[in-house]
Amino acid sequence: MIKAEYCRAMARYNAWQNSGLRDAMAALPENDLTADRGAFFGSILGTANHLLWGDTMWMSRFADWEPPTKAGRDSTAYHPDPASWSQARKEADERIVFWADALSDADLEGELTWYSGSAGKTLNKAKAVCVAQFFNHQTHHRGQIHKMLTEIGYRPIDTDFFLMP
């Protein structure tokens, strides 16, 4: 389904996009970041927190990361303020790139079994499907954040994969 090289490219893309998101969030007043904008996870910061929470949860399944200490229902409050979120996001992106750089195609074979709190049951899926979900989840929620930023007049960086430096 996917290869290790895809994971390396997506990890770099993720880090690039999140760098732009960190810049955007640093340029805006906190009330713009925390205002409920009607998105599924409420605010820009809430959605960014959920995304980082999800990345951390998936990486606890793929690698030797500690899972988040907050439950999924509390993912929007994963980090209390934009500065702590930004630092944690930067560190997570560096670790994700490191993980992806070490992957081999064989690492993506086989099954992954885990308990999903959101599904309320133990799941078993192909590792490659789970890794594809991991990267898709990032892109999906950054798209929501991109929309919220655009609505308040901020112009985020381009999101086209082919424009990645």
PDB file of C-alpha atoms in Angstrom:
ATOM      1  CA  MET A   1       0.000   0.000   0.000  1.00  0.00           C
ATOM      2  CA  ILE A   2       2.601   2.574   1.055  1.00  0.00           C
ATOM      3  CA  LYS A   3       6.383   2.505   1.228  1.00  0.00           C
ATOM      4  CA  ALA A   4       8.893   3.949   3.667  1.00  0.00           C
ATOM      5  CA  GLU A   5       9.837   6.677   1.183  1.00  0.00           C
ATOM      6  CA  TYR A   6       6.226   7.904   1.230  1.00  0.00           C
ATOM      7  CA  CYS A   7       6.428   8.129   5.033  1.00  0.00           C
ATOM      8  CA  ARG A   8       9.653  10.130   4.839  1.00  0.00           C
ATOM      9  CA  ALA A   9       8.098  12.549   2.343  1.00  0.00           C
ATOM     10  CA  MET A  10       4.930  12.932   4.406  1.00  0.00           C
ATOM     11  CA  ALA A  11       6.912  13.460   7.629  1.00  0.00           C
ATOM     12  CA  ARG A  12       8.846  16.277   5.949  1.00  0.00           C
ATOM     13  CA  TYR A  13       5.614  17.718   4.550  1.00  0.00           C
ATOM     14  CA  ASN A  14       4.009  17.526   8.007  1.00  0.00           C
ATOM     15  CA  ALA A  15       6.953  19.338   9.607  1.00  0.00           C
ATOM     16  CA  TRP A  16       6.926  22.029   6.902  1.00  0.00           C
ATOM     17  CA  GLN A  17       3.194  22.629   7.221  1.00  0.00           C
ATOM     18  CA  ASN A  18       3.326  22.665  11.010  1.00  0.00           C
ATOM     19  CA  SER A  19       6.171  25.175  10.907  1.00  0.00           C
ATOM     20  CA  GLY A  20       3.878  27.487   8.941  1.00  0.00           C
ATOM     21  CA  LEU A  21       1.099  26.815  11.417  1.00  0.00           C
ATOM     22  CA  ARG A  22       3.383  27.638  14.342  1.00  0.00           C
ATOM     23  CA  ASP A  23       4.315  30.931  12.625  1.00  0.00           C
ATOM     24  CA  ALA A  24       0.642  31.745  12.038  1.00  0.00           C
ATOM     25  CA  MET A  25      -0.305  31.030  15.616  1.00  0.00           C
ATOM     26  CA  ALA A  26       2.606  33.120  16.937  1.00  0.00           C
ATOM     27  CA  ALA A  27       1.449  36.082  14.823  1.00  0.00           C
ATOM     28  CA  LEU A  28      -2.105  36.117  16.133  1.00  0.00           C
ATOM     29  CA  PRO A  29      -3.559  37.246  19.453  1.00  0.00           C
ATOM     30  CA  GLU A  30      -4.508  34.391  21.767  1.00  0.00           C
ATOM     31  CA  ASN A  31      -8.210  35.320  21.653  1.00  0.00           C
ATOM     32  CA  ASP A  32      -8.183  34.696  17.857  1.00  0.00           C
ATOM     33  CA  LEU A  33      -6.699  31.257  18.514  1.00  0.00           C
ATOM     34  CA  THR A  34      -9.085  30.264  21.297  1.00  0.00           C
ATOM     35  CA  ALA A  35     -12.374  31.666  19.952  1.00  0.00           C
ATOM     36  CA  ASP A  36     -14.932  28.985  19.092  1.00  0.00           C
ATOM     37  CA  ARG A  37     -15.218  29.050  15.317  1.00  0.00           C
ATOM     38  CA  GLY A  38     -17.834  26.329  14.945  1.00  0.00           C
ATOM     39  CA  ALA A  39     -15.281  23.739  13.859  1.00  0.00           C
ATOM     40  CA  PHE A  40     -15.552  20.166  15.094  1.00  0.00           C
ATOM     41  CA  PHE A  41     -12.845  20.884  17.698  1.00  0.00           C
ATOM     42  CA  GLY A  42     -13.996  24.458  18.278  1.00  0.00           C
ATOM     43  CA  SER A  43     -11.065  26.788  17.939  1.00  0.00           C
ATOM     44  CA  ILE A  44      -7.798  27.012  16.041  1.00  0.00           C
ATOM     45  CA  LEU A  45      -5.855  26.065  19.179  1.00  0.00           C
ATOM     46  CA  GLY A  46      -8.329  23.316  20.049  1.00  0.00           C
ATOM     47  CA  THR A  47      -7.985  21.767  16.604  1.00  0.00           C
ATOM     48  CA  ALA A  48      -4.185  22.144  16.663  1.00  0.00           C
ATOM     49  CA  ASN A  49      -4.152  20.481  20.083  1.00  0.00           C
ATOM     50  CA  HIS A  50      -6.324  17.608  18.868  1.00  0.00           C
ATOM     51  CA  LEU A  51      -3.993  17.098  15.926  1.00  0.00           C
ATOM     52  CA  LEU A  52      -0.914  16.991  18.153  1.00  0.00           C
ATOM     53  CA  TRP A  53      -2.729  14.684  20.577  1.00  0.00           C
ATOM     54  CA  GLY A  54      -3.599  12.361  17.701  1.00  0.00           C
ATOM     55  CA  ASP A  55      -0.037  12.381  16.371  1.00  0.00           C
ATOM     56  CA  THR A  56       1.253  11.527  19.830  1.00  0.00           C
ATOM     57  CA  MET A  57      -1.275   8.718  20.251  1.00  0.00           C
ATOM     58  CA  TRP A  58      -0.439   7.180  16.859  1.00  0.00           C
ATOM     59  CA  MET A  59       3.283   7.472  17.491  1.00  0.00           C
ATOM     60  CA  SER A  60       2.836   5.681  20.824  1.00  0.00           C
ATOM     61  CA  ARG A  61       1.524   2.781  18.728  1.00  0.00           C
ATOM     62  CA  PHE A  62       4.184   2.976  16.009  1.00  0.00           C
ATOM     63  CA  ALA A  63       7.263   3.814  18.053  1.00  0.00           C
ATOM     64  CA  ASP A  64       8.437   4.127  21.629  1.00  0.00           C
ATOM     65  CA  TRP A  65       6.505   7.295  22.511  1.00  0.00           C
ATOM     66  CA  GLU A  66       4.571   7.837  25.693  1.00  0.00           C
ATOM     67  CA  PRO A  67       0.855   8.119  24.919  1.00  0.00           C
ATOM     68  CA  PRO A  68      -0.918  11.361  25.813  1.00  0.00           C
ATOM     69  CA  THR A  69      -1.889  11.670  29.448  1.00  0.00           C
ATOM     70  CA  LYS A  70      -5.229  13.249  28.520  1.00  0.00           C
ATOM     71  CA  ALA A  71      -8.139  11.218  27.166  1.00  0.00           C
ATOM     72  CA  GLY A  72      -9.267  11.803  23.587  1.00  0.00           C
ATOM     73  CA  ARG A  73     -12.317  13.730  24.759  1.00  0.00           C
ATOM     74  CA  ASP A  74      -9.890  16.223  26.325  1.00  0.00           C
ATOM     75  CA  SER A  75      -7.570  16.437  23.308  1.00  0.00           C
ATOM     76  CA  THR A  76      -8.481  20.074  22.606  1.00  0.00           C
ATOM     77  CA  ALA A  77      -6.840  21.044  25.913  1.00  0.00           C
ATOM     78  CA  TYR A  78      -3.684  18.977  25.340  1.00  0.00           C
ATOM     79  CA  HIS A  79      -1.517  22.106  25.732  1.00  0.00           C
ATOM     80  CA  PRO A  80      -2.991  25.080  27.598  1.00  0.00           C
ATOM     81  CA  ASP A  81      -1.522  27.893  25.513  1.00  0.00           C
ATOM     82  CA  PRO A  82      -0.086  28.558  22.049  1.00  0.00           C
ATOM     83  CA  ALA A  83       3.536  28.773  23.270  1.00  0.00           C
ATOM     84  CA  SER A  84       3.543  25.366  24.964  1.00  0.00           C
ATOM     85  CA  TRP A  85       1.689  23.868  21.992  1.00  0.00           C
ATOM     86  CA  SER A  86       4.263  25.342  19.584  1.00  0.00           C
ATOM     87  CA  GLN A  87       7.225  23.879  21.459  1.00  0.00           C
ATOM     88  CA  ALA A  88       5.589  20.458  21.753  1.00  0.00           C
ATOM     89  CA  ARG A  89       4.589  20.531  18.070  1.00  0.00           C
ATOM     90  CA  LYS A  90       8.149  21.351  16.973  1.00  0.00           C
ATOM     91  CA  GLU A  91       9.576  18.532  19.098  1.00  0.00           C
ATOM     92  CA  ALA A  92       6.964  16.058  17.844  1.00  0.00           C
ATOM     93  CA  ASP A  93       7.682  16.947  14.216  1.00  0.00           C
ATOM     94  CA  GLU A  94      11.401  16.401  14.721  1.00  0.00           C
ATOM     95  CA  ARG A  95      10.703  13.009  16.286  1.00  0.00           C
ATOM     96  CA  ILE A  96       8.289  12.021  13.501  1.00  0.00           C
ATOM     97  CA  VAL A  97      10.907  12.874  10.847  1.00  0.00           C
ATOM     98  CA  PHE A  98      13.495  10.835  12.785  1.00  0.00           C
ATOM     99  CA  TRP A  99      11.066   7.889  12.986  1.00  0.00           C
ATOM    100  CA  ALA A 100      10.235   8.057   9.288  1.00  0.00           C
ATOM    101  CA  ASP A 101      13.900   8.334   8.292  1.00  0.00           C
ATOM    102  CA  ALA A 102      14.568   5.047  10.102  1.00  0.00           C
ATOM    103  CA  LEU A 103      11.635   3.146   8.563  1.00  0.00           C
ATOM    104  CA  SER A 104      12.096   0.327   6.098  1.00  0.00           C
ATOM    105  CA  ASP A 105       9.390  -1.038   3.841  1.00  0.00           C
ATOM    106  CA  ALA A 106       9.343  -4.173   6.014  1.00  0.00           C
ATOM    107  CA  ASP A 107       8.404  -2.016   9.044  1.00  0.00           C
ATOM    108  CA  LEU A 108       5.103  -1.222   7.330  1.00  0.00           C
ATOM    109  CA  GLU A 109       4.125  -4.874   6.894  1.00  0.00           C
ATOM    110  CA  GLY A 110       1.937  -6.860   9.244  1.00  0.00           C
ATOM    111  CA  GLU A 111      -0.807  -5.895  11.612  1.00  0.00           C
ATOM    112  CA  LEU A 112      -1.205  -3.395  14.416  1.00  0.00           C
ATOM    113  CA  THR A 113      -3.496  -4.180  17.337  1.00  0.00           C
ATOM    114  CA  TRP A 114      -4.534  -1.491  19.823  1.00  0.00           C
ATOM    115  CA  TYR A 115      -7.392  -0.428  22.034  1.00  0.00           C
ATOM    116  CA  SER A 116      -9.209   2.584  20.573  1.00  0.00           C
ATOM    117  CA  GLY A 117     -10.894   4.763  23.159  1.00  0.00           C
ATOM    118  CA  SER A 118     -12.895   6.555  20.464  1.00  0.00           C
ATOM    119  CA  ALA A 119     -14.178   3.267  19.005  1.00  0.00           C
ATOM    120  CA  GLY A 120     -14.496   1.705  22.462  1.00  0.00           C
ATOM    121  CA  LYS A 121     -12.884  -1.564  21.394  1.00  0.00           C
ATOM    122  CA  THR A 122      -9.698  -3.322  20.377  1.00  0.00           C
ATOM    123  CA  LEU A 123      -8.871  -2.910  16.702  1.00  0.00           C
ATOM    124  CA  ASN A 124      -6.548  -4.776  14.385  1.00  0.00           C
ATOM    125  CA  LYS A 125      -5.543  -3.209  11.068  1.00  0.00           C
ATOM    126  CA  ALA A 126      -2.684  -3.397   8.607  1.00  0.00           C
ATOM    127  CA  LYS A 127       0.234  -1.229   9.790  1.00  0.00           C
ATOM    128  CA  ALA A 128       0.367   0.483   6.406  1.00  0.00           C
ATOM    129  CA  VAL A 129      -3.309   1.451   6.696  1.00  0.00           C
ATOM    130  CA  CYS A 130      -2.686   2.889  10.169  1.00  0.00           C
ATOM    131  CA  VAL A 131       0.322   4.917   8.983  1.00  0.00           C
ATOM    132  CA  ALA A 132      -1.699   6.215   6.020  1.00  0.00           C
ATOM    133  CA  GLN A 133      -4.454   7.211   8.498  1.00  0.00           C
ATOM    134  CA  PHE A 134      -1.848   8.977  10.650  1.00  0.00           C
ATOM    135  CA  PHE A 135      -0.727  11.199   7.756  1.00  0.00           C
ATOM    136  CA  ASN A 136      -4.273  11.682   6.429  1.00  0.00           C
ATOM    137  CA  HIS A 137      -5.457  12.809   9.878  1.00  0.00           C
ATOM    138  CA  GLN A 138      -2.749  15.485   9.916  1.00  0.00           C
ATOM    139  CA  THR A 139      -3.708  16.840   6.502  1.00  0.00           C
ATOM    140  CA  HIS A 140      -7.426  16.774   7.293  1.00  0.00           C
ATOM    141  CA  HIS A 141      -7.208  18.803  10.488  1.00  0.00           C
ATOM    142  CA  ARG A 142      -4.628  21.247   9.134  1.00  0.00           C
ATOM    143  CA  GLY A 143      -7.135  21.910   6.349  1.00  0.00           C
ATOM    144  CA  GLN A 144      -9.692  22.860   8.974  1.00  0.00           C
ATOM    145  CA  ILE A 145      -7.180  25.158  10.652  1.00  0.00           C
ATOM    146  CA  HIS A 146      -6.247  26.670   7.265  1.00  0.00           C
ATOM    147  CA  LYS A 147      -9.921  27.527   6.709  1.00  0.00           C
ATOM    148  CA  MET A 148     -10.259  29.125  10.149  1.00  0.00           C
ATOM    149  CA  LEU A 149      -7.088  31.169   9.638  1.00  0.00           C
ATOM    150  CA  THR A 150      -8.305  32.333   6.233  1.00  0.00           C
ATOM    151  CA  GLU A 151     -11.674  33.343   7.673  1.00  0.00           C
ATOM    152  CA  ILE A 152     -10.019  35.705  10.164  1.00  0.00           C
ATOM    153  CA  GLY A 153      -7.894  37.298   7.438  1.00  0.00           C
ATOM    154  CA  TYR A 154      -4.603  35.461   7.940  1.00  0.00           C
ATOM    155  CA  ARG A 155      -2.963  34.029   4.833  1.00  0.00           C
ATOM    156  CA  PRO A 156      -1.390  30.655   5.706  1.00  0.00           C
ATOM    157  CA  ILE A 157       1.492  29.208   3.691  1.00  0.00           C
ATOM    158  CA  ASP A 158       0.652  27.254   0.549  1.00  0.00           C
ATOM    159  CA  THR A 159      -0.294  23.662   1.229  1.00  0.00           C
ATOM    160  CA  ASP A 160       0.558  22.109  -2.137  1.00  0.00           C
ATOM    161  CA  PHE A 161       2.859  19.137  -1.690  1.00  0.00           C
ATOM    162  CA  PHE A 162       4.877  20.003  -4.806  1.00  0.00           C
ATOM    163  CA  LEU A 163       5.776  23.398  -3.324  1.00  0.00           C
ATOM    164  CA  MET A 164       7.476  21.845  -0.291  1.00  0.00           C
ATOM    165  CA  PRO A 165      11.056  23.116  -0.057  1.00  0.00           C
TER     166      PRO A 165
END
